[in-house]
mmCIF file of N, CA and C in Angstrom:
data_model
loop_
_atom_site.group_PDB
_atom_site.id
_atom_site.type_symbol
_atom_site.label_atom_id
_atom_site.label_comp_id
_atom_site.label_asym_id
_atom_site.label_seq_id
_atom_site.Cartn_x
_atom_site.Cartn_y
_atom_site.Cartn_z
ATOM 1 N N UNK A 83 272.801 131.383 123.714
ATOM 2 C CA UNK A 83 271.713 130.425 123.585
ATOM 3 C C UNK A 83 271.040 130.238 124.935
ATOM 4 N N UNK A 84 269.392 130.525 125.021
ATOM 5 C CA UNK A 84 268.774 130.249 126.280
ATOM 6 C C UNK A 84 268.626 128.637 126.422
ATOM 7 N N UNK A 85 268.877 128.311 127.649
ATOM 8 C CA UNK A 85 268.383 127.278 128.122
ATOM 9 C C UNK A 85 268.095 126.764 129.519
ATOM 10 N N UNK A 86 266.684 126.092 129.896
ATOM 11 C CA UNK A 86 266.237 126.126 131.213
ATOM 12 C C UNK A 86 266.550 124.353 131.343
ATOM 13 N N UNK A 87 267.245 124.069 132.512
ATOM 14 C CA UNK A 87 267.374 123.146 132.881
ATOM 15 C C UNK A 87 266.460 122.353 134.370
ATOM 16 N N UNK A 88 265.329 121.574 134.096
ATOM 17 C CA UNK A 88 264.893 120.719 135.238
ATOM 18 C C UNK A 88 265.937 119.852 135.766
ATOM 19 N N UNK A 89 265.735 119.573 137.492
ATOM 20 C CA UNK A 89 266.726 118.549 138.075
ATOM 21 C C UNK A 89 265.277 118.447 139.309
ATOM 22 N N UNK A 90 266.029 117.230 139.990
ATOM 23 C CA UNK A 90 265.330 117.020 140.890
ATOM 24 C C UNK A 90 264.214 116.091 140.958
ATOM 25 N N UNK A 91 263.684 115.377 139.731
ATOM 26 C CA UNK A 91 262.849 114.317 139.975
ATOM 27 C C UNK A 91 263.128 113.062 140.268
ATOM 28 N N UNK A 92 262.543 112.513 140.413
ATOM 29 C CA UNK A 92 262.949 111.264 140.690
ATOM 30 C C UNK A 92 261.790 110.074 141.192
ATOM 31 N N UNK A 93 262.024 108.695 142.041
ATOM 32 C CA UNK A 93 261.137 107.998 142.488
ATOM 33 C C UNK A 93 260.563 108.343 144.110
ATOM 34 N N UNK A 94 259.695 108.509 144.323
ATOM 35 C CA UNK A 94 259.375 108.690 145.730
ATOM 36 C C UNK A 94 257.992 108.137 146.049
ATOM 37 N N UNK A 95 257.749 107.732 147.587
ATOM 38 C CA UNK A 95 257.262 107.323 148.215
ATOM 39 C C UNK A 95 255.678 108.241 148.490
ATOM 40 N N UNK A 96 254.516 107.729 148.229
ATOM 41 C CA UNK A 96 253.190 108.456 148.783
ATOM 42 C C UNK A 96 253.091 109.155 149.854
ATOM 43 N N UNK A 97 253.275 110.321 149.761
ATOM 44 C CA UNK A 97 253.620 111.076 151.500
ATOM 45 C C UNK A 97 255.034 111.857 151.111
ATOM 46 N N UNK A 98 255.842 111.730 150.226
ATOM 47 C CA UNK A 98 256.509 112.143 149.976
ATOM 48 C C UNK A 98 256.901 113.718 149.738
ATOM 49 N N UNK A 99 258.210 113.621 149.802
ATOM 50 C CA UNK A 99 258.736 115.061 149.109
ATOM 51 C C UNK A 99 259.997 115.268 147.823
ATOM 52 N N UNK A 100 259.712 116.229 147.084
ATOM 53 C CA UNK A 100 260.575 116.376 146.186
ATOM 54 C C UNK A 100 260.649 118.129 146.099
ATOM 55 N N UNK A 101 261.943 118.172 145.871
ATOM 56 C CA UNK A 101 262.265 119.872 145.221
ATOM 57 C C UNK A 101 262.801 119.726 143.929
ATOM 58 N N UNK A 102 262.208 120.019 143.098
ATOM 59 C CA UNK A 102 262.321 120.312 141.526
ATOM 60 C C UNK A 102 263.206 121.842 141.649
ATOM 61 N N UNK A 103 264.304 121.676 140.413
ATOM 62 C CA UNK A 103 265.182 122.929 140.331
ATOM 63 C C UNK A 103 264.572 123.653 138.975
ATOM 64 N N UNK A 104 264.994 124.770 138.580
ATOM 65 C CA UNK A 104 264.523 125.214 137.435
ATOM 66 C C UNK A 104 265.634 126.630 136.620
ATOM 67 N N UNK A 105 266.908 125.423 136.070
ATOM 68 C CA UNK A 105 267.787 126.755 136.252
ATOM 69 C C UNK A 105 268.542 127.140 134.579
ATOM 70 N N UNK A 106 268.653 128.441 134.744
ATOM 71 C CA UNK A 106 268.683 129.164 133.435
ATOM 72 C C UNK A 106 270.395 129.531 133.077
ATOM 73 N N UNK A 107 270.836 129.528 131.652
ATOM 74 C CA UNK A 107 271.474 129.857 130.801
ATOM 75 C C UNK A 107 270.799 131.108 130.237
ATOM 76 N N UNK A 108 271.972 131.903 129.871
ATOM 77 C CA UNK A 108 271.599 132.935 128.694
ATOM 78 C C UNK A 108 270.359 133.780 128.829
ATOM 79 N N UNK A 109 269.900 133.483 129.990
ATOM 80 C CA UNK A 109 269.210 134.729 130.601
ATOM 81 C C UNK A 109 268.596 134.294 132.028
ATOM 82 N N UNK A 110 268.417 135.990 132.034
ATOM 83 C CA UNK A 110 268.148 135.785 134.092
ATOM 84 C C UNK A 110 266.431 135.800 134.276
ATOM 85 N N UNK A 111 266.295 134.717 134.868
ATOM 86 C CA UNK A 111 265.019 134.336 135.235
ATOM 87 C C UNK A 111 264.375 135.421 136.301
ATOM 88 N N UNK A 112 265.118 136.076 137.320
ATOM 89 C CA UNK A 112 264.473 137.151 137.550
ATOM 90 C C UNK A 112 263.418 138.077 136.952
ATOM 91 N N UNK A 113 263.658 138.080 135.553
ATOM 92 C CA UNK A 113 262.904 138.951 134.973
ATOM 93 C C UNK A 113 261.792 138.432 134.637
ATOM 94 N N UNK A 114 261.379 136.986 134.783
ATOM 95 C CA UNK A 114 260.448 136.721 134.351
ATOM 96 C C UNK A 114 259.237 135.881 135.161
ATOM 97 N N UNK A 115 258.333 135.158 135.001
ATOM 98 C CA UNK A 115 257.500 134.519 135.988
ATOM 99 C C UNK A 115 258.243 133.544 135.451
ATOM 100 N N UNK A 116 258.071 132.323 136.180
ATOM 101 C CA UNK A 116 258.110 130.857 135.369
ATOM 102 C C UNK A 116 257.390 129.995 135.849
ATOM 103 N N UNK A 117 256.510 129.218 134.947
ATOM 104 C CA UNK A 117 255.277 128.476 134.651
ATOM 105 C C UNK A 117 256.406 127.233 135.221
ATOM 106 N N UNK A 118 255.319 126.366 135.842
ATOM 107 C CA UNK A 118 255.479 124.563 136.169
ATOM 108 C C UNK A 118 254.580 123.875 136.002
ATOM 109 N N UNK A 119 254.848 123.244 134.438
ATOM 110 C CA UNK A 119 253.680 122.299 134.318
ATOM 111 C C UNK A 119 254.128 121.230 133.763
ATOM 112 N N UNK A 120 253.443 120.269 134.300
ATOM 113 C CA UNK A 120 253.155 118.813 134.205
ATOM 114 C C UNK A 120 252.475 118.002 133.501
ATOM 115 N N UNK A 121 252.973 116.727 132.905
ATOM 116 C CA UNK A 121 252.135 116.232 131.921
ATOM 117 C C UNK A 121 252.132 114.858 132.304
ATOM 118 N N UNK A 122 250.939 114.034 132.697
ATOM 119 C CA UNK A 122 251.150 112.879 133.122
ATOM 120 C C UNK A 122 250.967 111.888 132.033
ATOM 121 N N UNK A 123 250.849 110.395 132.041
ATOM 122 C CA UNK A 123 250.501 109.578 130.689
ATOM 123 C C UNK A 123 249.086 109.736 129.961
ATOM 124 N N UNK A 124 249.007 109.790 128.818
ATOM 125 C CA UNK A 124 247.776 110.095 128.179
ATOM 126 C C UNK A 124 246.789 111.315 128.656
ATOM 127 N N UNK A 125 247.264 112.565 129.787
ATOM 128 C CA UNK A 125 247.090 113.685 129.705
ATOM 129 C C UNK A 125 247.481 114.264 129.191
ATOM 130 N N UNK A 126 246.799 115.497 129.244
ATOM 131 C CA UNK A 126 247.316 117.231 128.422
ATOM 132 C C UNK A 126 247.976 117.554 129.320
ATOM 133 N N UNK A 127 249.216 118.106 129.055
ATOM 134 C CA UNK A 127 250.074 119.475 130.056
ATOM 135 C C UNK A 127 248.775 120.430 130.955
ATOM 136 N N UNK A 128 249.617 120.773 131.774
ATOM 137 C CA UNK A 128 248.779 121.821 132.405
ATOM 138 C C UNK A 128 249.718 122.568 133.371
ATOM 139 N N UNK A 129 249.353 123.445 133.286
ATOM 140 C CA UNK A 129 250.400 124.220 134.681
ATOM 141 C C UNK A 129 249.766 123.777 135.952
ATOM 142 N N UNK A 130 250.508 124.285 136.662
ATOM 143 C CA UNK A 130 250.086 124.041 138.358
ATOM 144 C C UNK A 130 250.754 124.858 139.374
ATOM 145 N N UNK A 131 251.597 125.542 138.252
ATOM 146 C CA UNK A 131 252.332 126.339 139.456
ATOM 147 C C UNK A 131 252.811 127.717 138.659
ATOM 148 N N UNK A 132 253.191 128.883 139.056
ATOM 149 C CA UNK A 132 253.574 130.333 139.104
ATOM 150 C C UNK A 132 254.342 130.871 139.981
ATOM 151 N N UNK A 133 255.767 131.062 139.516
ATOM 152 C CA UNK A 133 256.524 131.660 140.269
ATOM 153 C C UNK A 133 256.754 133.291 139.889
ATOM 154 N N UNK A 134 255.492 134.020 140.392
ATOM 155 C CA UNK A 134 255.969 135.382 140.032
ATOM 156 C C UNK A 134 257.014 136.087 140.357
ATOM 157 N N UNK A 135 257.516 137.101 139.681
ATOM 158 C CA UNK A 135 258.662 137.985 140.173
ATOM 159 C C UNK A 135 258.276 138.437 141.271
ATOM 160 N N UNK A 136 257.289 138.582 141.613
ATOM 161 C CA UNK A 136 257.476 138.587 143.015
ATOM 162 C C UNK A 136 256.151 138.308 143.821
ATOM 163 N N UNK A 137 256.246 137.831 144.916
ATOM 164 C CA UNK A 137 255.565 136.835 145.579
ATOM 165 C C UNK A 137 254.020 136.424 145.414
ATOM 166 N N UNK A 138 254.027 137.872 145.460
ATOM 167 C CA UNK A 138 252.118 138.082 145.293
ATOM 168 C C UNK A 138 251.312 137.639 144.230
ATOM 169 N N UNK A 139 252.007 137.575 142.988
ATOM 170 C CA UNK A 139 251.566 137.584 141.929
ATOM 171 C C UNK A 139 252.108 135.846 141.830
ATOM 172 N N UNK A 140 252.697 135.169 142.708
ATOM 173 C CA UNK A 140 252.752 133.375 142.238
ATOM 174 C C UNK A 140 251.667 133.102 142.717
ATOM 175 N N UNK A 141 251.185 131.701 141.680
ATOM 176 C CA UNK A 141 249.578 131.202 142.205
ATOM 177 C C UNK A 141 249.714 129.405 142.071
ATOM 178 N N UNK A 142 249.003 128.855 142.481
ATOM 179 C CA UNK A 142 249.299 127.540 142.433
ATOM 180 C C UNK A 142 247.828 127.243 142.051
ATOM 181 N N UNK A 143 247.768 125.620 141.359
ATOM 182 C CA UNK A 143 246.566 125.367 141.134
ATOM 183 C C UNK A 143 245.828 124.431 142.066
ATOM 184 N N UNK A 144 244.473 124.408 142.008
ATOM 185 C CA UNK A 144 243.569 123.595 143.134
ATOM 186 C C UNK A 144 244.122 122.796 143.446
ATOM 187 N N UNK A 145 244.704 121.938 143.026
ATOM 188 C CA UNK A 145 245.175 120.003 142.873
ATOM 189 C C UNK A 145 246.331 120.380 143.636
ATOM 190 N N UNK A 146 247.209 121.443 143.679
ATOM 191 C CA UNK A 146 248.470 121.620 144.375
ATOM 192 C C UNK A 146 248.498 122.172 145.559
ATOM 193 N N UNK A 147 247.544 123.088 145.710
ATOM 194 C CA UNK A 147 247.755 124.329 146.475
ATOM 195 C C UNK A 147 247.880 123.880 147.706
ATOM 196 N N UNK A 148 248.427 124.400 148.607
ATOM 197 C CA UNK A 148 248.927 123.971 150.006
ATOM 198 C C UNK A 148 250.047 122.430 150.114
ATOM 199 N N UNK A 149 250.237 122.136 149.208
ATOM 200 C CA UNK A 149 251.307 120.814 149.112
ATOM 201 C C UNK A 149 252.580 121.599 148.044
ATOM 202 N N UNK A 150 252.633 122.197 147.380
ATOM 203 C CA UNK A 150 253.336 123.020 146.094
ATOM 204 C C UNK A 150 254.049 124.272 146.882
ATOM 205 N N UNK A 151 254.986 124.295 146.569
ATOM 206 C CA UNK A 151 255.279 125.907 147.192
ATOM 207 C C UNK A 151 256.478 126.730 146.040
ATOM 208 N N UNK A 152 256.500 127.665 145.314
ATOM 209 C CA UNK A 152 257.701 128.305 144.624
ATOM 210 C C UNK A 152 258.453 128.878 145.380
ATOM 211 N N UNK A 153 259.989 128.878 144.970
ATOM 212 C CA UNK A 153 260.545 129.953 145.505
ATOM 213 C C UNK A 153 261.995 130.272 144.600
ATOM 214 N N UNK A 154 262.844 131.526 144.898
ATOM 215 C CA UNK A 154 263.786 131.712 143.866
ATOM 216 C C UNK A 154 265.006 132.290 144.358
ATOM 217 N N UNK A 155 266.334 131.329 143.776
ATOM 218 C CA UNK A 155 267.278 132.188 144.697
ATOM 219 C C UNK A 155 268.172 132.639 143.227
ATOM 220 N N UNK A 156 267.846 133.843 143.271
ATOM 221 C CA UNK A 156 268.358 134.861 141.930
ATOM 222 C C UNK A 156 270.055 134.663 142.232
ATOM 223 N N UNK A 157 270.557 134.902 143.125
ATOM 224 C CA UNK A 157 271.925 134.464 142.828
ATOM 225 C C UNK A 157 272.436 132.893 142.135
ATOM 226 N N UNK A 158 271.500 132.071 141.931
ATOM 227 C CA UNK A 158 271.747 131.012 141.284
ATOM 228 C C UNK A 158 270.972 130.797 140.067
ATOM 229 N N UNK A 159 270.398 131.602 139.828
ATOM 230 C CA UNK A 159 269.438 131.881 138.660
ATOM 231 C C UNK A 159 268.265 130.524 138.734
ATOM 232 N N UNK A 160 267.496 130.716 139.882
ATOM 233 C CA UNK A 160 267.247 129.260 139.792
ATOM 234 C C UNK A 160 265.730 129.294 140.530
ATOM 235 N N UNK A 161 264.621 128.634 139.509
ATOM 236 C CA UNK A 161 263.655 128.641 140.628
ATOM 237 C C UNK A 161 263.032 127.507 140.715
ATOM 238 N N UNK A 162 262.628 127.195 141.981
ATOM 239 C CA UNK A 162 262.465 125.712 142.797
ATOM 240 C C UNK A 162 260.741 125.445 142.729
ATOM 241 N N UNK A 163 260.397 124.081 142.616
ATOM 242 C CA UNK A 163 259.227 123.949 143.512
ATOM 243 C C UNK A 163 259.528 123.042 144.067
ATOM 244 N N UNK A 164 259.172 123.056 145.194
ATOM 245 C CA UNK A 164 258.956 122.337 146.333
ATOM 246 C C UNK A 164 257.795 121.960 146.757
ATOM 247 N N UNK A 165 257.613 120.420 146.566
ATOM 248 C CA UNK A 165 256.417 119.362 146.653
ATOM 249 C C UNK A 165 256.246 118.366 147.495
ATOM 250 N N UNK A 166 255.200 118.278 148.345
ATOM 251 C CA UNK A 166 254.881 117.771 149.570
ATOM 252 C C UNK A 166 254.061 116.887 149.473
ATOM 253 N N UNK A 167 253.699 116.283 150.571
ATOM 254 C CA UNK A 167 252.357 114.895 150.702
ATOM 255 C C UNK A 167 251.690 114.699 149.088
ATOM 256 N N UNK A 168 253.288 114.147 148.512
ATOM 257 C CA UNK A 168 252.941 113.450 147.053
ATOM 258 C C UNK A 168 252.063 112.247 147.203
ATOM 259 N N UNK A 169 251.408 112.327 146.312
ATOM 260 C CA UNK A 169 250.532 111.319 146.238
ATOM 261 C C UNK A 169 250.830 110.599 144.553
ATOM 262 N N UNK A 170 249.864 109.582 144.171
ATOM 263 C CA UNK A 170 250.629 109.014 142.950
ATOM 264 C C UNK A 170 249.986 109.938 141.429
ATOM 265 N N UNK A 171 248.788 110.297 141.928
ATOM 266 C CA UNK A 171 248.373 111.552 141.241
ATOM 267 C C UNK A 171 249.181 112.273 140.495
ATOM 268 N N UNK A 172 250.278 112.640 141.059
ATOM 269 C CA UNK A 172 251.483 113.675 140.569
ATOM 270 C C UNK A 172 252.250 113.090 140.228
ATOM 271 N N UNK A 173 252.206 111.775 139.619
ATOM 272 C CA UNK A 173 253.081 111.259 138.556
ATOM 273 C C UNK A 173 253.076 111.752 137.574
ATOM 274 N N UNK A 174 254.401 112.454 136.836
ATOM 275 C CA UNK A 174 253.954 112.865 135.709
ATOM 276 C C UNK A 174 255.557 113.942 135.154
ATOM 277 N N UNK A 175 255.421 113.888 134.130
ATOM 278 C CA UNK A 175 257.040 114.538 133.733
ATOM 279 C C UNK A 175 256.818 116.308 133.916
ATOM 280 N N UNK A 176 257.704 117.408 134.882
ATOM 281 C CA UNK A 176 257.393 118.137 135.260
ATOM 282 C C UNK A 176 258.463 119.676 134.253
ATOM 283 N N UNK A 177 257.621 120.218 133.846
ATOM 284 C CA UNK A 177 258.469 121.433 132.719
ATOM 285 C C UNK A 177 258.509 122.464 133.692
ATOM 286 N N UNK A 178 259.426 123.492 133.153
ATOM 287 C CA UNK A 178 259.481 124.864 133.741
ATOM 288 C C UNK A 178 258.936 125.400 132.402
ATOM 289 N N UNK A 179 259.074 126.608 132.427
ATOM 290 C CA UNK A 179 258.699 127.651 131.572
ATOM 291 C C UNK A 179 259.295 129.046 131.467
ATOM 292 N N UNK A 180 259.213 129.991 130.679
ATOM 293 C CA UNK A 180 259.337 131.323 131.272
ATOM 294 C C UNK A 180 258.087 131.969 130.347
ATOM 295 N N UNK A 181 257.513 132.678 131.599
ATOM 296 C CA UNK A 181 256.639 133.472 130.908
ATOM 297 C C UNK A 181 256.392 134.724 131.318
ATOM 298 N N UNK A 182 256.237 135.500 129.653
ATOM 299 C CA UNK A 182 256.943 136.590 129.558
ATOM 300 C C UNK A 182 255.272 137.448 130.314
ATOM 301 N N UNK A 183 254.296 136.910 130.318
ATOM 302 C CA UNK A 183 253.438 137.708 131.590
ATOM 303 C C UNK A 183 253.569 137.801 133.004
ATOM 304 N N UNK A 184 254.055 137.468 133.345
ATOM 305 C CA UNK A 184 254.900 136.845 134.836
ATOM 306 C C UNK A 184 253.803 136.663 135.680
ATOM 307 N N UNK A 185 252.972 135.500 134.653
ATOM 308 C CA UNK A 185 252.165 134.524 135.791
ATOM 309 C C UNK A 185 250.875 135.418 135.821
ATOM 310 N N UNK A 186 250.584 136.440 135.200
ATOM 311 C CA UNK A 186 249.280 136.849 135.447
ATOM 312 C C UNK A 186 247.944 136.255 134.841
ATOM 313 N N UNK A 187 247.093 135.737 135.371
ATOM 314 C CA UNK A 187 246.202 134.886 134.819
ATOM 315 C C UNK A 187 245.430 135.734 133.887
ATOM 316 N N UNK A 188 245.399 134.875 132.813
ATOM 317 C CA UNK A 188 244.202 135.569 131.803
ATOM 318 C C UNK A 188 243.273 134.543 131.228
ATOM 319 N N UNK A 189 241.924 135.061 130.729
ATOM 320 C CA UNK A 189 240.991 134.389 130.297
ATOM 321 C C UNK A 189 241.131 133.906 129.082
ATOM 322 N N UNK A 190 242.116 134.080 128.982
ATOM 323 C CA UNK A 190 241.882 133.583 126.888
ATOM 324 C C UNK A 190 243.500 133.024 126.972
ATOM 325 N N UNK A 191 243.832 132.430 125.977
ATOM 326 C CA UNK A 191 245.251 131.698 125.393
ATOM 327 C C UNK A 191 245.822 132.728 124.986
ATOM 328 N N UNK A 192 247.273 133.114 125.163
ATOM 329 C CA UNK A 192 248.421 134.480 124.567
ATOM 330 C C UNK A 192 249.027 133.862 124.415
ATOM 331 N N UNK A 193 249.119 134.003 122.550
ATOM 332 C CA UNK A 193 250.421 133.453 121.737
ATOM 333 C C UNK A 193 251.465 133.736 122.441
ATOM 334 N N UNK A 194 252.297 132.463 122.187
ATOM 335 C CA UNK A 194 253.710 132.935 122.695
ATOM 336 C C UNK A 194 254.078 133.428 123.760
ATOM 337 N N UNK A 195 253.106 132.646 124.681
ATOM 338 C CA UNK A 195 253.545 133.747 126.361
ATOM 339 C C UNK A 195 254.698 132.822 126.695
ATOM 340 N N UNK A 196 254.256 131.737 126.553
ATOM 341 C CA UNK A 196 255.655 130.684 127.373
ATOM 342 C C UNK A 196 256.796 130.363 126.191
ATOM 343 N N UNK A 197 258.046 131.319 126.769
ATOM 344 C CA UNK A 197 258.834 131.323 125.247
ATOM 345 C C UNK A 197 259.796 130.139 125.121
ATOM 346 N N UNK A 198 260.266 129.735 126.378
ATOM 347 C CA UNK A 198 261.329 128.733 126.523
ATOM 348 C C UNK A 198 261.334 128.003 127.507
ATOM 349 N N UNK A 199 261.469 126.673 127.411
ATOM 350 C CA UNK A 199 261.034 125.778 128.096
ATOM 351 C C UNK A 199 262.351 124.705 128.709
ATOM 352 N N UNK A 200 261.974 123.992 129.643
ATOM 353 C CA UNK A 200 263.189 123.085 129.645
ATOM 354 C C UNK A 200 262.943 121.433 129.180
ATOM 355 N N UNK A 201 263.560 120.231 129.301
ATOM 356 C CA UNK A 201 263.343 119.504 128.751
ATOM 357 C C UNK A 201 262.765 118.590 129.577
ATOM 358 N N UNK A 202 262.435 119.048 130.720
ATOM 359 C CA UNK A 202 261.421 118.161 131.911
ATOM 360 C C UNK A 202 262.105 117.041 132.933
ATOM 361 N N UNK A 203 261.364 116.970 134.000
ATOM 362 C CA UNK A 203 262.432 116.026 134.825
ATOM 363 C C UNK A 203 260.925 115.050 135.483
ATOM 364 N N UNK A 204 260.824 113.603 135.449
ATOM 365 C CA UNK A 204 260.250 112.292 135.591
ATOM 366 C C UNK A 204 260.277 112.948 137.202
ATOM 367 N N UNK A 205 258.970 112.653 137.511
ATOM 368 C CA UNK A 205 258.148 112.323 138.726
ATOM 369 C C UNK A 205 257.693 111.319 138.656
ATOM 370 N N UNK A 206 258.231 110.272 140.104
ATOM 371 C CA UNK A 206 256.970 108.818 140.012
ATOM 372 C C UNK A 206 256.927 108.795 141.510
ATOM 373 N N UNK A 207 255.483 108.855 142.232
ATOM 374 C CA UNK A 207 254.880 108.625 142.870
ATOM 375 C C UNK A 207 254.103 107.383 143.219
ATOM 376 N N UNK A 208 255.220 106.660 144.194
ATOM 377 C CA UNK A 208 254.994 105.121 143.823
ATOM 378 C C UNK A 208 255.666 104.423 145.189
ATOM 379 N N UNK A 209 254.287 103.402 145.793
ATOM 380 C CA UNK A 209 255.107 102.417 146.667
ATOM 381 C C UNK A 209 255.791 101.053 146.105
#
């Protein structure tokens, strides 16, 4: 049975930092990209982050980029983001993903790219 486990959220301070974990059962995340997206109150999900198999191919989105960083340590089957000068903006419950394009952007919606998900870990960005 696959399963992706979030850790790492929690309450933090404006200016803050958090490292979100992103770690797998029943299969090796190596093989795949994995999507990080976020859903705050009365928003839509959205990604914001791409951890490609390999480096070139991870992308982060506008709202993140240069505060967001992926990274993956395959001996723990496990991939991280690491989040900087939080602001309260990024409140919001944070998913992993695996997706079986490994993060390559496309113009249109692909059924079934993100096959398995985890059950999300609470971000609050808050003095």
């Amino acid at each position: 049975q696959v399963q992706l486990v979030e850790s790492g959220g929690g309450l933090v301070q404006p200016g803050g930092s958090l490292r979100l974990s992103c770690t797998a059962s029943g299969l090796t995340l190596e093989g795949y990209g994995i999507g990080w997206f976020r859903q705050a109150p009365g928003k839509e999900r959205e990604e914001i982050s791409c951890a490609g198999r390999i480096d070139r191919m991870s992308w982060h989105r506008d709202s993140v980029r240069g505060r967001f960083l992926v990274s993956r340590d395959n001996d723990r089957n496990t991939v991280f983001l690491q989040m900087t000068n939080l602001g309260p903006e990024d409140t919001a419950v944070y998913f992993c993903a695996t997706d079986r394009l490994g993060c390559v952007v496309m113009t249109s919606t692909v059924p079934d790219r993100y096959e398995y998900w985890g059950q999300g870990t609470q971000v609050t960005v808050s003095s």
